[in-house]
Amino acid sequence: MSKELLFKYVLTLGDDALILGQRLSQWVYKGPFLEEDIALSNISLDMFGRANLFLEYAASLKGSTTTADDLAFKRNEREFSNHILCEQPNGNFANTMARQFFLDAFYKLFFEKLAESEDEQLSAIAQKSIKETTYHFRHSSKWVIRLGDGTAESHEKMQSAIDNLWMFTDELFEMNEVDNNMLTQKIGVDCLTIKAKWDQIIDEVLSEATLKRPENIHMTSGGREGIHTEHLGHLLSDMQYLQRAYPDAEW
Amino acid sequence: MGHFLPSNHSSKANTLTMSAVQETAFQEKIDAELKIEAKDWMPDKYRLHLIRQISQHAHSEVIGMQPEGNWITRAPSLRSKMVLIAKVQDEAGHGLYLYSATETLGITRSELIEQLQMGKAKYSSIFNYPTLTWADMGAIGWLVDGAAIVNQQSLRRTSYGPYSRAMIRICKEESFHQRQGYEIMSKMSNGTTEQQEMAQDALNRWWWPSLMMFGPADSESAHTSNAMKWKIKRGTNDDLRQLFIDRTVKQAELIGLEIPDPDLKWNPKTKHYDFGEIDWEEFWEVVNGNGFCNKERINNHIKARSEGQWVREAALAYSEKKQNGV
Ligand SMILES: [Fe+2]
Ligand SMILES: [Fe+2]
């Protein structure tokens, strides 16, 4: 039972990194300039590296012959438990940066806690991820500030990106049965305790960016239970195409 | 007026002698295998030739991100996805080094990009072919990067310092790309029947365009003579093409793929492979903009750049505000 819950917990962490990495990889040659193509590829690569570590761990918990690739390429929409924010389309550069900024701020705090996990593998992956996330956060928060405090056009685009994605941020701090169990076992993170710090980081950056924190927005969640926006299905059908079309092939 | 004539005349003569002296010194330096650096005197034609060649090379790296970028979201495993993203990212880096090398010659990156988008500057025609299956990721790495390496290895000895140093850096990464591409081909040609068919089909489609990457035959090549004299180019198109063929034929045999050329045959006298006639008509069609993807590649580039316009403006506005202490 507890192994099954740990599997679910690790899988969510893997799914978040995988789906976000997939979104970022859609930018590779479409960034506003070459240096940014390189930066976005880097972050995407970090995400896939992280996804690989979590999914390999999850696969080992599942046992038998399951591989990380099986988990990435052969599960359906309802079996993915990533946060809905990760699957949101790239939109314009401001949308991508807002999405990244919310998640980087969250994961920065989350991995600092997860590094203290009594599960050695999770702690090791968390420690590796802290360094990357620090760089990711610097990158995304600087863009939020530049765009917020850049031109009138960029300010307006950045504000509307923040407003449109805000509804997906509460989900990051929800604690379900799996999370509570993991917390009791000193394996998982208490997301409720990092919420205040997250709010503070967001407020600081938004204020420097001359942007407003959205208010009275209805919050959406469901990703952890496999309820997603319609975007995920399209992302998966693209990502999983070869594995699904040629199930006997090795690549 | 008459007064000024003689002095005017003699200053012109002086200038002529001056530049003749400089040109001789320049050529002596080149003949002695010394590098020309950005601040050194160089003939205008040398400078223009370099701007054209290096920027064409930079644009090729950048446009080359598209055909492979086309498969990143569909890469069939986590590992292959990471390898492909890292490769496309390397190409962006190559584009950057080469734009910087071109900028040492007194032209800006945005001017160069404008030339590309207006169709005044070219990029390698190979990137105007479509990537249709995953095997194309193998074929591009193996053949296209493989052909690029042959060319770039020879350019490590090019006479212009910044270009030569960029080539040395780039060559190291290109050999990774070539190996990774070959690995995909090798896996697929040892895979299921469908995978084998994809691999052979990709080789069939990419083989001849790869040979065309070396440019027209020496007898037809407009730029070769000065480029060789100035040691910008260090091998002729035909020699480099032959070197690539000789290397690649054995690699194809090793993984059981067949090169789509019935005339391909080992020649024991020359110790090289003889090969069939290249379709130069197709080559010129693609060079002149009538390839399968020419319009799409440029339109994508224009689209990405124009969608990024407001971002670049915002970054500039922000940094100006900060500089002025606002
Ligand atoms: Fe390259
Ligand atoms: Fe390459």
Coordinates of C-alpha atoms in Angstrom, one line a residue, chain A residues 25-151:
Chain A
S25 CA 10.8 22.0 -26.1
Q26 CA 8.2 23.5 -28.5
W27 CA 10.2 26.8 -28.3
V28 CA 13.6 25.5 -29.5
Y29 CA 13.8 27.6 -32.7
K30 CA 11.0 30.0 -32.1
G31 CA 12.4 32.2 -29.3
P32 CA 12.7 36.0 -29.6
F33 CA 16.4 35.7 -30.3
L34 CA 19.1 33.0 -30.4
E35 CA 20.3 33.3 -26.9
E36 CA 16.8 32.8 -25.7
D37 CA 16.4 29.7 -27.9
I38 CA 19.4 28.3 -26.1
A39 CA 18.1 29.3 -22.6
L40 CA 14.7 27.7 -23.2
S41 CA 16.4 24.5 -24.6
N42 CA 18.5 24.4 -21.4
I43 CA 15.5 24.6 -19.1
S44 CA 13.7 22.0 -21.2
L45 CA 16.7 19.7 -21.0
D46 CA 16.8 20.1 -17.2
M47 CA 13.1 19.2 -17.1
F48 CA 13.6 16.0 -19.1
G49 CA 16.6 15.1 -17.1
R50 CA 14.5 15.5 -13.9
A51 CA 11.6 13.6 -15.4
N52 CA 13.9 10.8 -16.3
L53 CA 15.2 10.5 -12.8
F54 CA 11.7 10.6 -11.2
L55 CA 10.2 8.2 -13.8
E56 CA 13.0 5.8 -13.5
Y57 CA 12.5 5.7 -9.7
A58 CA 8.8 5.3 -10.2
A59 CA 9.4 2.5 -12.7
S60 CA 11.6 0.7 -10.2
L61 CA 8.9 1.0 -7.6
K62 CA 6.4 -0.5 -10.0
G63 CA 8.7 -3.4 -10.5
S64 CA 8.5 -6.0 -13.3
T65 CA 9.9 -4.7 -16.5
T66 CA 8.4 -1.2 -16.5
T67 CA 10.7 1.5 -17.7
A68 CA 10.7 5.3 -17.5
D69 CA 9.8 5.4 -21.2
D70 CA 6.8 3.1 -20.6
L71 CA 5.6 5.6 -18.1
A72 CA 6.2 8.6 -20.3
F73 CA 4.9 7.2 -23.6
K74 CA 2.3 4.6 -22.8
R75 CA 0.0 6.1 -20.3
N76 CA -3.3 7.8 -21.1
E77 CA -4.6 11.3 -20.2
R78 CA -6.4 10.1 -17.1
E79 CA -3.3 8.4 -15.8
F80 CA -1.2 11.6 -15.9
S81 CA -1.1 13.4 -12.5
N82 CA 0.8 16.6 -13.4
H83 CA -0.4 19.9 -12.2
I84 CA -2.6 21.6 -14.7
L85 CA -0.4 24.6 -14.9
C86 CA 2.4 22.6 -16.5
E87 CA 0.3 21.5 -19.5
Q88 CA -0.9 25.0 -20.4
P89 CA 0.0 26.0 -23.9
N90 CA 3.1 28.2 -24.5
G91 CA 1.0 31.1 -25.8
N92 CA 3.3 34.1 -26.3
F93 CA 6.6 34.6 -24.6
A94 CA 4.9 36.3 -21.6
N95 CA 2.6 33.4 -21.1
T96 CA 5.5 31.0 -21.1
M97 CA 7.4 33.1 -18.6
A98 CA 4.5 33.5 -16.3
R99 CA 3.9 29.8 -16.2
Q100 CA 7.6 29.2 -15.6
F101 CA 7.8 31.8 -12.9
F102 CA 5.0 30.4 -10.9
L103 CA 6.4 26.9 -11.1
D104 CA 10.0 27.9 -10.5
A105 CA 9.1 29.8 -7.4
F106 CA 7.1 26.8 -6.2
Y107 CA 9.7 24.2 -7.0
K108 CA 12.5 26.3 -5.5
L109 CA 10.7 26.0 -2.2
F110 CA 9.4 22.5 -2.7
F111 CA 12.8 21.0 -3.5
E112 CA 14.5 22.7 -0.5
K113 CA 12.0 20.7 1.7
L114 CA 12.1 17.5 -0.4
A115 CA 15.9 17.5 0.0
E116 CA 15.2 16.7 3.7
S117 CA 13.1 13.7 2.8
E118 CA 13.9 10.4 4.5
D119 CA 13.6 8.8 1.2
E120 CA 17.2 8.9 0.0
Q121 CA 16.4 8.8 -3.7
L122 CA 13.9 11.6 -3.5
S123 CA 16.3 13.6 -1.4
A124 CA 19.1 13.1 -3.9
I125 CA 17.0 14.2 -6.9
A126 CA 15.8 17.2 -4.9
Q127 CA 19.3 18.3 -4.1
K128 CA 20.3 18.1 -7.8
S129 CA 17.1 20.0 -8.8
I130 CA 17.7 22.9 -6.3
K131 CA 20.7 24.2 -8.3
E132 CA 18.8 24.0 -11.6
T133 CA 15.7 25.6 -10.2
T134 CA 17.7 28.5 -8.8
Y135 CA 18.9 29.2 -12.3
H136 CA 15.4 28.7 -13.8
F137 CA 13.9 31.1 -11.3
R138 CA 16.5 33.8 -11.9
H139 CA 15.7 33.5 -15.6
S140 CA 11.9 33.5 -15.4
S141 CA 11.6 36.1 -12.7
K142 CA 14.0 38.5 -14.5
W143 CA 11.8 38.2 -17.6
V144 CA 8.7 38.9 -15.6
I145 CA 10.3 42.0 -14.4
R146 CA 11.7 43.1 -17.7
L147 CA 8.5 42.6 -19.5
G148 CA 6.4 44.0 -16.7
D149 CA 8.5 47.1 -16.5
G150 CA 9.5 47.3 -20.2
T151 CA 7.2 48.9 -22.7

